[in-house]
Amino acid sequence: MGKRIVIDPITRIEGHLRIEVEVADGKVVNAWSSGQLFRGIEMILQGRDPRDAHHFVQRSCGVCTYVHALSSVRAVEDAVGVKIPENARLIRNLMHGAQYQHDHIVHFYHLHALDWVDIVSALKADPAATSKLTDNVSNSPWGGSNYYRNVQARLSTFVESGQLGPFQNAYWGHSAYKLPPEANLMAAAHYLEALRLQAKAARMHAVFGGKNPHPQSLVVGGVTSVADLSPERLAEFMYIWKETQEFIKNVYVPDLLAVASFYKDWGGIGGTTNFLSWGDFPQTDKEPDSHFLPRGFIKKRDLAKPLDADQQKVTEHVARGWYEKGDPKHPFEGETKPAHGEYQPDDGKYTWFKAPRYDGASCEVGPLARVLVAYSKGHKEVKATVDSVAKQLDIPVTALFSTLGRTAARGIETLVIGQQMEGWMNELIANVSKGDKKVYQRWEMPDEAMGYGLNDVPRGALGHWIKIKDKKIENYQYVVPSTWNLGPRCAEGTLGPVEEALIGTPVADPKQPLEVLRTVHSFDPCIACGIHVIDPHTNEVYKIRAT
Amino acid sequence: MEKKEKDFYERLEQKGVTRRDFMKYCTFMTATLGLNASFVSKVADVFAAPKERPPVIWLNFAECTGCAEGFLRSTYPWIDEIVLELINLEYQETIMAAAGHQAEESLKAAVKKHKGKFICITEGAIGTKYDGAYGKIGGRTFLDVANSVIPHAAATIALGSCASFGGIQAAKPNPGGFKGVGEALNVKTINIPGCPPNPVNLVGTIVNYLLLGKLPQLDAAGRPLFAYGRTIHDQCTRRGHFEAGEFVMEFGSKDAEKGWCLYTLGCRGPMTYNNCPTAKFNDGTSWPVQAGHPCIGCSEPNFWDAMSPFYEAM
Ligand code: SF4
Ligand code: SF4
């Protein structure tokens, strides 16, 4: 048997995650993903006013803010049978698009980059050479040797102060870091610039939503921000969008390609098998047909035959999670009965995640799934961007089934969605200038109803299912991206996507499992919403120390 | 001028921030804090060149990370300045590079090194049922982690409604027995509630500390008076409409467009203490009532139960 390594806490994610791997001959041969937090939001929702649900579920996650609220109002709208006005649809698309722009930039620079970029090595870079490199690979508005000298001085003052804060005790100097010092300095500079850019990009939410995180302008039936449909506000939104787009085009995507070109071997590591996307961004009220990003299911990597995806085929398994025994259930029938147990990765239960399956299959969701589904359906913009990225990196499209592909797909869709937002802004402006400012449709709460809302949000396929009785919430279940990606084995023993992806990952130094972090982070885990209920009795977690 | 300070202004200028802009911000911060004008230059000193960056340990418990995300949206000072030049952020799981054992070691070492001197910022509630076994970091319960850090802090800031009062997971039936950090550990915390709170109020509290060497004055719920001393209703731009009896009866209506009062649609501004109408969010871009949505009272204790159903008038 190989050596066991536990990484807990996994940092630079949302929530509390523990990853355990078994390593033999320098490679991961087995993996277990386990989450640890009880919040119980589904139970808290029971008996409440369905109109309030979106405020509650939005607090599932502050990183993927907005998206749960959006799924929730869609679920209630489906249940009560209200069609929202066109302007409400456009504002929602714009805010959801803004969330993608913001979220993916933060993920690349602040949650993922340090797996590839060695900040300490940046101190050794030559500023003039860095400037030249930047000019070669990008259209970055920041550059010149003075600029890089200043960034370097700032970093070294920081390092010399001995107060290293968030950068201390990391895996700096690890042999798996491949960038030359100049590329590290460029990325470090952009890490800092991106910190500011994200704060600016978040203002898109504030324009139509009052604030970010947790905007507050969604209601069942539409949106509330009618007074923000003024020329100044629309211009303000456009201005922020443009600044963000420029960053994505001129800095983010070029950085992604530059870094990726040093890590092409990761195009053969970290792949999974099946991919599911609910699709999103309705362009008329016909769903899912009008979705800008299509709905679909790819089985066994067969890009030639994308299949339709139907929410009825979703089930949740509890065989290896700490729940009472039960058959796999569709979310409408879903129940959450915690049953405590010990942490038994080998043959027992080991996580609070349930294992969602689509038509029985374990599926990866998220940027890669969306991009692959769109690509296989011949989506014009996605296809063009994928082909150009593959060409620039000189890799086949099949190299996308990997950690590298997952990270690249995130950049690809950020670009494509960002560009599409311009059209939605123009539609909105056209409506407003015609005098159409309708953003809300009146509706009435039935005594009994049921409905669902399916979205594809930055981290992947998201579904909310609601049952209403006596005008109150009778049952509420949601199946979220990180449950799909980080869920455990099912009864048949098929691994969850992250577990599957980890197998084969090289580990040069078991004390510093940097490579494991790369694959885990490439999924952009976000845990708090993934587990809705955890049982308290289980305190018996044993821990194998890395040796 | 000290060299550090000179560097600071040079850096500002490179970024296109004039000294004048910067002083304007310091004036805003001084006013937010309720200090008199003579403090403006001292506030500027604090931002320009703190002698030694004060150590901060940030703990995440049962939460959604919205509070940390809110903190990342700080614009004056920018978040990179806060992290690189204003404070010494020793431990913060959302952004730190280290993971696993190395992360745990950092935490232990930081507590030991700065015993009695660090500020602890906590985000999220703590489960108290079953000895706090509801959530874990590195195999230890939240309660255990909190107990190993908080008693050694110079001061503990409970950031957000979860850390302050238990927040969403403490809403009925509170399946995990969640409590705010102060209540769970029976310690006094400075509470900066909101879901999430405005980062201005956290930065203000830290500046207050750096400037005066003490924490701001608090109300009975542990909230700094400079931010939570008045109700939303008292500062709301729609107040005139309230007084005139001009109420919005339906979202998206003509009256909504005119910016009439949202009381009838459930606004909780009259019972909520916070500075949203004046501080606004995201660099002054907006706040919920401005976006046409009623206040949901997110900075009040127990608001998920006390203020809901949100769309019924009080
Ligand atoms: S207070 Fe609100 S924003 Fe902050 S962690 Fe709790 S739920 Fe999230
Ligand atoms: S909108 Fe709310 S806070 Fe503003 S005046 Fe009306 S009731 Fe008061």
Short mmCIF file of N, CA and C in Angstrom, two decimals, chain B residues 54-57 110-112 114-120 148-156 209:
data_model
loop_
_atom_site.label_atom_id
_atom_site.label_comp_id
_atom_site.label_asym_id
_atom_site.label_seq_id
_atom_site.Cartn_x
_atom_site.Cartn_y
_atom_site.Cartn_z
N PRO B 54 0.19 45.81 12.37
CA PRO B 54 -0.35 45.02 13.46
C PRO B 54 -0.77 43.62 13.00
N PRO B 55 -0.41 42.60 13.76
CA PRO B 55 -0.76 41.24 13.35
C PRO B 55 -2.26 40.97 13.45
N VAL B 56 -2.77 40.32 12.43
CA VAL B 56 -4.19 39.98 12.39
C VAL B 56 -4.31 38.49 12.07
N ILE B 57 -5.14 37.80 12.81
CA ILE B 57 -5.44 36.40 12.51
C ILE B 57 -6.93 36.31 12.20
N ALA B 110 1.78 31.89 14.73
CA ALA B 110 1.33 33.29 14.83
C ALA B 110 0.75 33.58 16.20
N VAL B 111 -0.03 32.65 16.71
CA VAL B 111 -0.63 32.88 18.04
C VAL B 111 0.46 32.98 19.10
N LYS B 112 1.45 32.10 18.96
CA LYS B 112 2.52 32.09 19.95
C LYS B 112 3.32 33.38 19.89
N HIS B 114 2.56 36.36 18.66
CA HIS B 114 1.89 37.64 18.91
C HIS B 114 0.94 37.58 20.10
N LYS B 115 1.15 36.65 20.96
CA LYS B 115 0.27 36.48 22.13
C LYS B 115 -0.07 37.82 22.79
N GLY B 116 -1.37 38.05 22.96
CA GLY B 116 -1.79 39.27 23.64
C GLY B 116 -1.72 40.52 22.79
N LYS B 117 -1.22 40.37 21.55
CA LYS B 117 -1.01 41.58 20.73
C LYS B 117 -1.78 41.57 19.41
N PHE B 118 -2.28 40.42 18.99
CA PHE B 118 -2.91 40.40 17.67
C PHE B 118 -4.41 40.70 17.74
N ILE B 119 -4.92 41.16 16.59
CA ILE B 119 -6.36 41.32 16.46
C ILE B 119 -6.88 40.04 15.81
N CYS B 120 -7.91 39.48 16.40
CA CYS B 120 -8.51 38.31 15.78
C CYS B 120 -9.79 38.74 15.08
N SER B 148 -8.42 28.04 21.11
CA SER B 148 -6.96 28.06 21.12
C SER B 148 -6.41 29.39 20.61
N VAL B 149 -7.26 30.23 20.05
CA VAL B 149 -6.77 31.49 19.48
C VAL B 149 -7.33 32.72 20.21
N ILE B 150 -8.65 32.77 20.32
CA ILE B 150 -9.31 34.00 20.77
C ILE B 150 -8.88 34.46 22.17
N PRO B 151 -8.73 33.58 23.14
CA PRO B 151 -8.32 34.07 24.46
C PRO B 151 -6.96 34.76 24.45
N HIS B 152 -6.15 34.54 23.42
CA HIS B 152 -4.83 35.16 23.36
C HIS B 152 -4.80 36.45 22.55
N ALA B 153 -5.95 36.84 22.01
CA ALA B 153 -5.99 38.05 21.17
C ALA B 153 -6.09 39.30 22.03
N ALA B 154 -5.56 40.42 21.47
CA ALA B 154 -5.73 41.71 22.15
C ALA B 154 -7.19 42.12 22.05
N ALA B 155 -7.79 41.82 20.92
CA ALA B 155 -9.20 42.13 20.71
C ALA B 155 -9.74 41.21 19.64
N THR B 156 -11.02 40.91 19.73
CA THR B 156 -11.63 40.05 18.73
C THR B 156 -12.77 40.78 18.04
N TYR B 209 -8.28 51.71 15.87
CA TYR B 209 -7.38 51.00 16.77
C TYR B 209 -5.94 51.47 16.57
#
